[in-house]
Coordinates of C-alpha atoms and ligand atoms in Angstrom, one line a residue:
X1 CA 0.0 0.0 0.0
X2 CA 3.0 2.6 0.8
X3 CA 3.3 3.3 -2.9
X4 CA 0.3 3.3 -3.9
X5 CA -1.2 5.7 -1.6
X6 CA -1.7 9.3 -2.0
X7 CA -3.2 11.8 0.7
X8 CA -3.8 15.6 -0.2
X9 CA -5.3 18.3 2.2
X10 CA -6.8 21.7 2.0
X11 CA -5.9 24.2 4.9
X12 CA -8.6 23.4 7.3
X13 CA -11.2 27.1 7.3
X14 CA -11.1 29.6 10.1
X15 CA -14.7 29.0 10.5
X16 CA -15.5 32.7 11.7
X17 CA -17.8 33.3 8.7
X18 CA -18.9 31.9 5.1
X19 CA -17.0 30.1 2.4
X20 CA -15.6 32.4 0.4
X21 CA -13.9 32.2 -3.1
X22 CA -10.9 31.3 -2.4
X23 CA -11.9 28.4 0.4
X24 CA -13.6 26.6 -2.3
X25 CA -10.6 27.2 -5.2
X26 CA -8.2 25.1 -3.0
X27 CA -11.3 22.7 -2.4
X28 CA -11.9 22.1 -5.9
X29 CA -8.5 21.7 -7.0
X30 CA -7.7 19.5 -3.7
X31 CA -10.7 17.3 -4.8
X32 CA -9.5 17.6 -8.7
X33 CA -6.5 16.0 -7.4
X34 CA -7.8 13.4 -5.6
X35 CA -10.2 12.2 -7.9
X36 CA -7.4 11.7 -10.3
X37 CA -5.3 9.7 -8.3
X38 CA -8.3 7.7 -7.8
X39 CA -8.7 6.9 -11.4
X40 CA -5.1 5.9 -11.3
X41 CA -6.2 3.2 -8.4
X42 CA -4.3 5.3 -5.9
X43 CA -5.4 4.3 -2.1
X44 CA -6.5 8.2 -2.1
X45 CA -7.9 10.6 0.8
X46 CA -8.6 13.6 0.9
X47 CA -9.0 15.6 4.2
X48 CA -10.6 19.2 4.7
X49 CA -12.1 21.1 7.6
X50 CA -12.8 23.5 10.0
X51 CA -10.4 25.5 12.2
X52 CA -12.6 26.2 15.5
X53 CA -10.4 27.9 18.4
X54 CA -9.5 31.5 18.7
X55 CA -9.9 35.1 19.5
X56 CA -12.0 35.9 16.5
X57 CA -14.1 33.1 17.1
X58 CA -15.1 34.3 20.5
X59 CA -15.4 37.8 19.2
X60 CA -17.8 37.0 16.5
X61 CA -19.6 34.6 18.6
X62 CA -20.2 37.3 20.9
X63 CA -21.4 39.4 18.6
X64 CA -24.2 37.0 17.3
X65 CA -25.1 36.6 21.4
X66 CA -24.3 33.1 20.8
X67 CA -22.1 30.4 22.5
X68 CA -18.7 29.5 20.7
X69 CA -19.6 25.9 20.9
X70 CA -23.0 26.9 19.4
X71 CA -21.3 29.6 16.6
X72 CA -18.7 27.3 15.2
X73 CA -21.2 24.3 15.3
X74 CA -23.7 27.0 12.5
X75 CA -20.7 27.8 10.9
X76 CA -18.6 24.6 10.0
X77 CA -22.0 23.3 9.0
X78 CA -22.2 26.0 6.0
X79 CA -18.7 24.6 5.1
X80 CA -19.8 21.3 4.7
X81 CA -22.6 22.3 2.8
X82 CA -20.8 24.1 0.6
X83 CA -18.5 21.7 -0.1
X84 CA -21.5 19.1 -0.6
X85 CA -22.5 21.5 -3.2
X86 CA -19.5 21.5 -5.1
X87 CA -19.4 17.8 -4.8
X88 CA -16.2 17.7 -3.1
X89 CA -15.3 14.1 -2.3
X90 CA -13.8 14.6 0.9
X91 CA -13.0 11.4 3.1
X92 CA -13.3 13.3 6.0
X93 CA -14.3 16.4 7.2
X94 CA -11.7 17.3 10.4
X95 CA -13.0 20.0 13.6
X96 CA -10.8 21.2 15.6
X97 CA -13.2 21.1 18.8
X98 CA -13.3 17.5 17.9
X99 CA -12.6 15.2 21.0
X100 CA -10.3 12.9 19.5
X101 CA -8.2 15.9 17.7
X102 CA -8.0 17.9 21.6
X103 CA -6.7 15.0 23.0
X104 CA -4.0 14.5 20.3
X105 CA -3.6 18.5 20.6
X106 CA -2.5 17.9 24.7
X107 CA -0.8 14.7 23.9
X108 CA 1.8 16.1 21.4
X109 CA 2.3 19.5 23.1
X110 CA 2.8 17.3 26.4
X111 CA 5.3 15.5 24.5
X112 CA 6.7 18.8 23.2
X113 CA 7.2 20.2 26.8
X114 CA 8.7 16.5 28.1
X115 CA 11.0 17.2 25.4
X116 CA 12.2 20.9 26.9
X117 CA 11.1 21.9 23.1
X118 CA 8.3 24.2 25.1
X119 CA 9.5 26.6 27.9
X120 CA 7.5 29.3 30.3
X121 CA 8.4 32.6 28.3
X122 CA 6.5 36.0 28.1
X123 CA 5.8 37.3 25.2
X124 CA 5.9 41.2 24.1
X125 CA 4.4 42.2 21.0
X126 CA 2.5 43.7 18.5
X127 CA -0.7 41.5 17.7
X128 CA -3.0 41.9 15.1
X129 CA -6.3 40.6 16.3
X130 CA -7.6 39.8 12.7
X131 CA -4.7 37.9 11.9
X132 CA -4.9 35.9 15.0
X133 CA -0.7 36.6 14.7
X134 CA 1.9 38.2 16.4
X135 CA 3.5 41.2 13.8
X136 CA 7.0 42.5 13.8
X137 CA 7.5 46.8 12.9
X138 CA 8.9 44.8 9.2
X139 CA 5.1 43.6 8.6
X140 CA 3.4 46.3 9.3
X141 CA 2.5 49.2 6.6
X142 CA 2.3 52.6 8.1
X143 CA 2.1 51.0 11.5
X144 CA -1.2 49.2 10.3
X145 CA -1.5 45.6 9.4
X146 CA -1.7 45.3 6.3
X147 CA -4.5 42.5 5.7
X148 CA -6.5 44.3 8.0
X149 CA -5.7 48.3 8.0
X150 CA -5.3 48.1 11.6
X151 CA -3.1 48.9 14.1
X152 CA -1.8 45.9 16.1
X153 CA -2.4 45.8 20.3
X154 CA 0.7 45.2 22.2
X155 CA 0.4 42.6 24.4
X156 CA 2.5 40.9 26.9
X157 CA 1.6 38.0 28.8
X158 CA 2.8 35.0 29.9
X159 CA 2.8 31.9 27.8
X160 CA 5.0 28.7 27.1
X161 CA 7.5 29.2 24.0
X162 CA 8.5 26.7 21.4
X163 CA 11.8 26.6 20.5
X164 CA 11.5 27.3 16.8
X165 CA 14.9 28.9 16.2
X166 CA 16.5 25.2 17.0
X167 CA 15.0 23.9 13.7
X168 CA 15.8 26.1 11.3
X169 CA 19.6 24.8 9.8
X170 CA 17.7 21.4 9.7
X171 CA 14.6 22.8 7.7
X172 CA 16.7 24.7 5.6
X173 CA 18.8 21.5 4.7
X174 CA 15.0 19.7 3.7
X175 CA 14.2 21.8 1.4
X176 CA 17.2 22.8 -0.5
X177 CA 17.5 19.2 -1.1
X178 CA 13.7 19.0 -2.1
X179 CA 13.5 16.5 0.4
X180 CA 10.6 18.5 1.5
X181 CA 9.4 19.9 -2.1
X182 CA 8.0 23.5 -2.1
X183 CA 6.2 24.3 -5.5
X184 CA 6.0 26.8 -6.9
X185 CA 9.9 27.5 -7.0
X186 CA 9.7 30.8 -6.7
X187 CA 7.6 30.1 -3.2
X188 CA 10.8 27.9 -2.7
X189 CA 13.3 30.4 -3.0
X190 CA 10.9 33.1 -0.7
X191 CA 10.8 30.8 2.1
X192 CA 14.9 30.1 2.1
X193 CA 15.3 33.3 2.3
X194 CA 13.3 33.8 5.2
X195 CA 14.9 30.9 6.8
X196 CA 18.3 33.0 5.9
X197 CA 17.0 35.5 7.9
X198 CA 16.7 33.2 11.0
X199 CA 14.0 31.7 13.1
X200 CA 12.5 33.4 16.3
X201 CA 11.5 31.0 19.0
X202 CA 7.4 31.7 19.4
X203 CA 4.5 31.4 21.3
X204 CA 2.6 28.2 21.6
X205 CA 0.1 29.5 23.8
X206 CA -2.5 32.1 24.7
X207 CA -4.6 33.4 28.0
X208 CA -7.8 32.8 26.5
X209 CA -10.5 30.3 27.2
X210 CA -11.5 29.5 23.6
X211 CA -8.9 26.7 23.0
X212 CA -7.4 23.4 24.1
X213 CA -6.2 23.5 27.5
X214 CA -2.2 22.7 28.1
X215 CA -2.2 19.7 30.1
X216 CA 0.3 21.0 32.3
X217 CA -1.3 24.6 32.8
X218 CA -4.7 24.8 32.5
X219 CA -4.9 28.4 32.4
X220 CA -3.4 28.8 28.8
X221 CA -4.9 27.3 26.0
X222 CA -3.2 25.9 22.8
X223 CA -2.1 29.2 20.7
X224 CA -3.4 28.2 16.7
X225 CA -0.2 26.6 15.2
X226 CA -0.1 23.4 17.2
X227 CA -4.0 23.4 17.5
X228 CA -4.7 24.0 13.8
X229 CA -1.6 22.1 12.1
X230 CA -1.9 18.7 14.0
X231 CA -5.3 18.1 12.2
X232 CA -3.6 16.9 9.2
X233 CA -3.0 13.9 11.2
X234 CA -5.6 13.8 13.4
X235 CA -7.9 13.7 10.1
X236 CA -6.9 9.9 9.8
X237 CA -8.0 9.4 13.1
X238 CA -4.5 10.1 14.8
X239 CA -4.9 10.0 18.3
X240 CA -1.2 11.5 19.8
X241 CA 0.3 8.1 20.1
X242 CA 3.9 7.6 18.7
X243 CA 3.6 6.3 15.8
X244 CA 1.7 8.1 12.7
X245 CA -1.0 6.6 11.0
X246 CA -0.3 4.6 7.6
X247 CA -1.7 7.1 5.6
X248 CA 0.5 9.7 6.9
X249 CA 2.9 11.5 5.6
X250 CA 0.5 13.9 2.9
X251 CA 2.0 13.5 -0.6
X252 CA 0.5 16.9 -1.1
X253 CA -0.5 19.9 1.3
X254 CA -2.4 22.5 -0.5
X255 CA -2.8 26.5 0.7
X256 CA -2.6 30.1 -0.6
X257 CA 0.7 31.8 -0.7
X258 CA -0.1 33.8 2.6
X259 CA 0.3 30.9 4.8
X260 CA 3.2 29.0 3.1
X261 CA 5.6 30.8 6.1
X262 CA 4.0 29.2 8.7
X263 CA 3.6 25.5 6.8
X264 CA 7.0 25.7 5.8
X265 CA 8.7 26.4 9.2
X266 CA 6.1 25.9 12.3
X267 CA 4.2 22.6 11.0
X268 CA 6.9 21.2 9.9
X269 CA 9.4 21.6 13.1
X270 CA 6.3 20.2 15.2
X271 CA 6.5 17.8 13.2
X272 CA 10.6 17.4 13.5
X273 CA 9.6 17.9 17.2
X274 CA 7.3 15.0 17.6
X275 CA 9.7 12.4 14.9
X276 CA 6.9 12.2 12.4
X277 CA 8.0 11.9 9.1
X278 CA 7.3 15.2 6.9
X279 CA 4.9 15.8 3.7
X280 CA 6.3 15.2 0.7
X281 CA 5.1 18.5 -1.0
X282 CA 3.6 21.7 0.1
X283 CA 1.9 23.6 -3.1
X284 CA 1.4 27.0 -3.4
X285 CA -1.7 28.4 -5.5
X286 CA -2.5 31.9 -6.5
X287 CA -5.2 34.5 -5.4
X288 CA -7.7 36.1 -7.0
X289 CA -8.5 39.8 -8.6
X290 CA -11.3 40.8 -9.5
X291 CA -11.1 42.8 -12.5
X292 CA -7.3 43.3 -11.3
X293 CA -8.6 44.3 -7.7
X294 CA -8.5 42.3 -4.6
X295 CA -12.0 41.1 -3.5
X296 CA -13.3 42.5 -0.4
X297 CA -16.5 44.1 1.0
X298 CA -15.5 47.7 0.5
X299 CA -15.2 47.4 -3.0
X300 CA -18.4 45.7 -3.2
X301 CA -16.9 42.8 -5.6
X302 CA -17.3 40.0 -4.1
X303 CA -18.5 36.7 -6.2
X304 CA -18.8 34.2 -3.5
X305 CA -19.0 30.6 -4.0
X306 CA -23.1 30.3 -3.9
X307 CA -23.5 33.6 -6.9
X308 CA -21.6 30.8 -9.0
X309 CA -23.3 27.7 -8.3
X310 CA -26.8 29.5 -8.9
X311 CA -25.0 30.8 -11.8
X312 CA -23.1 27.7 -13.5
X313 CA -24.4 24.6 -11.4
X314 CA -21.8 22.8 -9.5
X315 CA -19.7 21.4 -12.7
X316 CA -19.6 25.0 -14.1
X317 CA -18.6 26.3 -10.5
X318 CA -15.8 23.5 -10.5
X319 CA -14.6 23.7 -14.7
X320 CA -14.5 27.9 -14.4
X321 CA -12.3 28.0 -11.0
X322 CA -9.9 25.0 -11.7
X323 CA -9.1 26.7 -15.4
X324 CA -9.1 30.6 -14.6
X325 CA -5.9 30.9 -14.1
X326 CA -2.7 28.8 -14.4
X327 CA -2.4 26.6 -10.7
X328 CA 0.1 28.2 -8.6
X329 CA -0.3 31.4 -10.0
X330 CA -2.5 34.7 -9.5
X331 CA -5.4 35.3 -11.7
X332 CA -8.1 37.7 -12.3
X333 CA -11.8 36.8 -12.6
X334 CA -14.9 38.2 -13.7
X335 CA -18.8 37.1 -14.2
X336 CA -18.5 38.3 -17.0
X337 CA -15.6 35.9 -17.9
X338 CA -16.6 33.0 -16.6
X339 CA -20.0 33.9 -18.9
X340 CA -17.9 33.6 -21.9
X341 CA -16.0 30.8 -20.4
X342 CA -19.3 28.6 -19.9
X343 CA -20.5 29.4 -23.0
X344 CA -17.4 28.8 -25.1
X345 CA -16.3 25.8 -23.3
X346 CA -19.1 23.9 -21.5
X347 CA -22.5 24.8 -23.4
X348 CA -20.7 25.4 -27.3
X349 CA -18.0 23.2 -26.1
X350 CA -18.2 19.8 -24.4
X351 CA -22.2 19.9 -24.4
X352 CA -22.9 20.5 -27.4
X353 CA -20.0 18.3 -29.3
X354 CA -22.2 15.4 -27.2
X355 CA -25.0 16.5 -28.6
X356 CA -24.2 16.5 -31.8
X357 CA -22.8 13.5 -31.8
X358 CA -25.5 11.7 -30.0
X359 CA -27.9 13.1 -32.9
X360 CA -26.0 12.0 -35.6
X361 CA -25.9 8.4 -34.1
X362 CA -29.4 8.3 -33.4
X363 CA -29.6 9.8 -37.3
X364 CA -27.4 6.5 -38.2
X365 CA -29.4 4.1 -36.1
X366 CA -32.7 5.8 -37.6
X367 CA -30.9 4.9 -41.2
X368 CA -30.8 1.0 -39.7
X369 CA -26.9 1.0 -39.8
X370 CA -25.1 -0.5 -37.2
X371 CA -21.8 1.1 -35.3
X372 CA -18.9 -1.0 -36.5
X373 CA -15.1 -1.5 -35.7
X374 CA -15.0 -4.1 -38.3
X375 CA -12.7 -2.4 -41.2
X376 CA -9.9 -2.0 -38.2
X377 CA -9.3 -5.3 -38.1
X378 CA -9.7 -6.2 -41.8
X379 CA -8.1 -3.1 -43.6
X380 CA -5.0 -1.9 -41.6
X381 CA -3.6 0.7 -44.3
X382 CA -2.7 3.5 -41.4
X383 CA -3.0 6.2 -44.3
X384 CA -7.0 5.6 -44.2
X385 CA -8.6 8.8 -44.8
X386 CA -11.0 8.8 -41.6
X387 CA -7.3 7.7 -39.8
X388 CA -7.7 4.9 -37.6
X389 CA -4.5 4.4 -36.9
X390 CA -3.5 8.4 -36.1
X391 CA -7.0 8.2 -33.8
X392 CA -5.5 5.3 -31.6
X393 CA -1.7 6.9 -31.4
X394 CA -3.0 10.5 -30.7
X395 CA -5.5 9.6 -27.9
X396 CA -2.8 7.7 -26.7
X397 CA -0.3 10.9 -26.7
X398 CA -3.1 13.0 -25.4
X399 CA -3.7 10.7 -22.1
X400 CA 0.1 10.6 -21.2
X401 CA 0.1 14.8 -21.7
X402 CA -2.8 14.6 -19.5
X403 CA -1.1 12.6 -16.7
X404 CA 1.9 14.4 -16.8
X405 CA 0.2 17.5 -16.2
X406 CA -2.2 16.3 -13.2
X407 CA 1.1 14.8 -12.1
X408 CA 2.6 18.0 -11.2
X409 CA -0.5 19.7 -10.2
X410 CA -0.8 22.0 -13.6
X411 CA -4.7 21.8 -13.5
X412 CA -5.0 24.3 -16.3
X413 CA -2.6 22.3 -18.7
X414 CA -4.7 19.2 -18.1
X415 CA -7.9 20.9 -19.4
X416 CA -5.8 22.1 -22.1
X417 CA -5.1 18.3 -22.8
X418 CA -9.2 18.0 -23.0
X419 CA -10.3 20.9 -24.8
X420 CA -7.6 20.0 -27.5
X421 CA -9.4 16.6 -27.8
X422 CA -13.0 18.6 -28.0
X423 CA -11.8 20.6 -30.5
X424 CA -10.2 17.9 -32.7
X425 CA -12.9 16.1 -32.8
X426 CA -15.3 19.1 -33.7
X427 CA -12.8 19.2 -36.7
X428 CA -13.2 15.9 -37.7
X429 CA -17.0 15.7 -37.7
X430 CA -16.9 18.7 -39.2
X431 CA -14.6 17.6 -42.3
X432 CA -15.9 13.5 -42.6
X433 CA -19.5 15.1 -42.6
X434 CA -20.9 11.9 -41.0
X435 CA -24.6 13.1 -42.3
X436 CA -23.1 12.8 -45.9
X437 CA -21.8 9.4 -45.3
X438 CA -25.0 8.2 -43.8
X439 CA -27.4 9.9 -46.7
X440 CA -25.1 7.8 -49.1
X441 CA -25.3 4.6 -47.1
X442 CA -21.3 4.7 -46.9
X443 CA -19.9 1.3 -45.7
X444 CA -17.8 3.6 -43.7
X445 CA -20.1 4.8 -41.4
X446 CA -20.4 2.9 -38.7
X447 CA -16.5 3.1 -38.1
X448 CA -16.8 6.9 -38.1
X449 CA -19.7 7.0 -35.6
X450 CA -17.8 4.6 -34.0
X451 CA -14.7 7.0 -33.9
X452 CA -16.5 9.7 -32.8
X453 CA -18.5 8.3 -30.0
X454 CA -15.6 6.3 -29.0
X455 CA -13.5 9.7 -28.2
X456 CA -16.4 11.1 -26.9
X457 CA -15.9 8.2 -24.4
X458 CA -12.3 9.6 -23.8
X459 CA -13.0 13.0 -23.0
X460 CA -15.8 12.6 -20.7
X461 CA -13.1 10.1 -18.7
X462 CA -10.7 12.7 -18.5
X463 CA -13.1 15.2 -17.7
X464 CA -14.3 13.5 -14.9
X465 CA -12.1 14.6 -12.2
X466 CA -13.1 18.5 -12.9
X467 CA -16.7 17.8 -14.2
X468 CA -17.6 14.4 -12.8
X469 CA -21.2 14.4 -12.7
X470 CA -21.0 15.8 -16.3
X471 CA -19.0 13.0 -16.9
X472 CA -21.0 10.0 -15.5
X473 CA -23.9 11.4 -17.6
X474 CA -22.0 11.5 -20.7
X475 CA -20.6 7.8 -20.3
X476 CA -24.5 6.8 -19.0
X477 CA -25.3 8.3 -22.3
X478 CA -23.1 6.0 -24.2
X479 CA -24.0 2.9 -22.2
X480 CA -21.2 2.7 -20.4
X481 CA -21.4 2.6 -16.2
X482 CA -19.4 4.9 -14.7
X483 CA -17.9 2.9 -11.9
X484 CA -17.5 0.0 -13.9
X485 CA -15.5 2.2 -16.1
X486 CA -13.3 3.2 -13.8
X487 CA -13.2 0.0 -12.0
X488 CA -11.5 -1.3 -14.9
X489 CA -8.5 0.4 -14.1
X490 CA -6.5 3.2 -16.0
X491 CA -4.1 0.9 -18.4
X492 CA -7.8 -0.3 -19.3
X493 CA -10.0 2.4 -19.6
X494 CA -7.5 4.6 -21.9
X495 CA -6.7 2.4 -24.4
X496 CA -9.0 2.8 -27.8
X497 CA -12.0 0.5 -27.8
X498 CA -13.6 0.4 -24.6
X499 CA -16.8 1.4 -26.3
X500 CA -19.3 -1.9 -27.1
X501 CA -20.1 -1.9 -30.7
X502 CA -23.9 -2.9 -29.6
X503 CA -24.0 -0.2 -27.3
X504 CA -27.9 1.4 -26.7
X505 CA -26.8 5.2 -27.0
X506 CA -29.8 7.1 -25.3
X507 CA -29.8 10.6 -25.8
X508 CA -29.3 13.1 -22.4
X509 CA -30.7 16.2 -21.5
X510 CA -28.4 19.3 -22.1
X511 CA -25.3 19.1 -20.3
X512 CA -24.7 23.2 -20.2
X513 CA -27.6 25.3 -21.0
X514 CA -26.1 28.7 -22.8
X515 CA -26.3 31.8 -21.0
Ligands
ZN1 ZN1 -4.2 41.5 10.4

């Protein structure tokens, strides 16, 4: 199983409000991800969740006159929703007020402080409430913080320090060497030179009562680094002992550039801290403008992830965020391109290349010709006009540019891959004229059909990690069940053929209605 298992995870969400855009980009892409290594018969799971502790939490809680237990119980709830809506196949959905994960919590930080890796300290600083993080003069703009335009509170308090600065050479070492892959490079090369810069020891706890209790000081709870981080193993069920589950380490953590820092030095020397072995790759993605301006309230520009499900359905909400903007790099967004982008790629593209396809079959059928594969195996002249042959190689090609791509997490390149496929085969109904051949009763016509529904069989399979209920419709469509399908396994399902000559195509309902 050790090989042949893969484990990706979002950030779990500071639950202190809704799902917003870019909660439910990482999402997608996370669940993109996952879905593909389960076509390739990877042992796969895929963790999100809800991070539950916290100033803010008790803040906003307060606000709303309700109970933190209470407030994050409402709120995590719209998460799942959400993510229910966007038909996210999660394998588990982690909470940090979770029994089993505060247990774990007190277990490792007990081990921590049997260690001497946590001493009684005080901290001094500046604290930017919004951030839930301590600032230093360097991040502050104008004396404000700059995610939140507000000045920071100095506080100083007792609390227990972890010894962070004893990690960094070690850290360092990981990375340059890629034994700990960060991706983008350029994210690479930002956090070595941070680590150049040297690490500060920091707090690991706070005076608050929203939290998990230290076991050795109940009047400090868990600050949010070891309380948030640890559920990436307490997701499988990890419950503080020694040894870390078998599904553990992550072959991929996902999360937006402004929390790379953090992953890249604090999770990964509690992890050094406790002996657990360390994920194999932490991947960067990009933010989002809106028409080149960040999204925020003020501005009034907002799309959040509901205005696009009413708008584009749950497959259009998945196809128009995984392809707006190359993975691992910023983009900007509008409605009024992902209107054009629906319309060009879903409802002109993929839906109505089905369509079309499925009506000229049913045209055929009507005609009382059969679909056939028979002149492959009779007549093997590769220079055939309708080109068997150059069909066969070329899907072939396509499927290994495909991998490759969702491989390295280039989610864009990989619908490249597909919408290349679309468009070819819009060119090659378009120049055999299938309607031609089956007004003259052309002996070739069942081998065309054939062709055409056959890559039509193709391009739904590789759609369906970004569009899979699109995708299970398409192959119902063509008689073909879609968990058979991929029970068959990949060496199976990509080779040319897997569509039954005698197959009962039916005809489906539009797949992407224009706007
Ligand atoms: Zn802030």
């Amino acid at each position: 199983m050790k090989n042949n298992k893969f484990y990706i995870t979002t950030p779990i969400y500071y639950v202190n409000g809704d799902p917003h855009i870019g909660h439910a980009y990482t999402t997608i892409a996370a669940d993109i991800i996952a879905r593909f290594n389960r076509m390739l018969g990877k042992d796969t799971f895929l963790l999100t969740g809800s991070d539950e502790h916290g100033e803010k939490i008790m803040q906003a809680a307060a606000i709303d006159n309700m109970d933190p237990q209470a407030f994050v119980d409402k709120n995590s709830a719209k998460f799942e929703i959400t993510w229910d809506n966007l038909n996210i196949s999660n394998d588990n959905f982690i909470r940090t007020t979770s029994k089993n994960h505060k247990l774990a919590v007190q277990k490792s930080l007990q081990k921590l402080f049997d260690k001497g890796l946590i001493y009684k300290g005080e901290h001094n600083g500046l604290y930017c409430i919004g951030c839930e993080q301590y600032k230093t003069e360097k991040d502050l703009v104008d004396g404000l913080c700059s995610d939140h335009q507000k000045k920071p509170i100095e506080v100083k308090e007792d609390c227990y320090m972890f010894k962070l600065s004893v990690f960094r050479n070690i850290i360092k070492n990981k990375i340059e060497t890629d034994e700990l892959q960060i991706k983008p490079e350029d994210k690479k090369n930002e956090v070595l030179s941070f680590l150049n810069e040297g690490l500060k020891d920091i707090s690991f706890s706070r005076k608050i009562k929203w939290g998990v209790e230290l076991p050795w000081d109940t009047t400090q709870t868990a600050y949010v680094w070891p309380d948030a981080f640890l559920n990436y193993i307490t997701g499988l069920d990890w419950n503080g002992e020694d040894k870390a589950p078998p599904m553990w380490p992550a072959e991929v953590q996902l999360m937006s550039k402004d929390i790379i820092r953090v992953h890249a030095t604090i999770w990964i020397a509690i992890l050094l801290g406790l002996e657990l072995p360390l994920p194999k790759k932490l991947f960067v993605h990009g933010f989002f403008l809106v028409n080149g301006q960040k999204m925020s309230k003020s501005v009034g520009n907002v799309i959040t992830p509901d205005d696009l499900l009413k708008n584009y359905g749950t497959d259009g909400t998945r196809y128009l965020l995984a392809s707006a903007t190359p993975f691992g790099h910023d983009g900007d967004i509008s409605m009024d391109k992902f209107d054009l982008k629906y319309n060009a790629d879903l409802a002109n593209g993929i839906g109505n290349l089905v369509a079309r396809s499925i009506s000229l079959t049913k045209k055929m059928k009507d005609a009382g010709i059969k679909l056939s594969t028979n002149s492959f195996a009779t007549n093997n002249s590769n220079q055939d006009t309708w080109g068997d042959q150059i069909f066969q190689h070329e899907i072939h090609s396509a499927w290994e540019d495909y991998k490759k791509n969702l491989d390295d997490l280039q989610l864009d390149l990989s619908i490249r891959v597909v919408q290349e496929q679309i468009s070819f085969l819009d060119n090659y109904i378009t120049t055999v004229k299938p309607w031609e051949l089956i007004r003259d009763n052309n002996p070739k016509t069942g081998e065309v059909i054939y062709n055409i529904l056959e890559r039509i069989r193709h391009i739904a399979l590789m759609m369906l990690p970004f569009i899979p209920e699109t995708a299970d419709k398409i192959l119902s469509a063509i008689s073909l069940d879609p968990e058979q399908e991929k029970q068959k396994g990949w060496e199976t399902f990509t080779k040319w053929g897997g569509l039954l000559t005698d197959a009962e195509i039916k005809e489906s309902a539009i797949l992407f209605p224009r706007k």
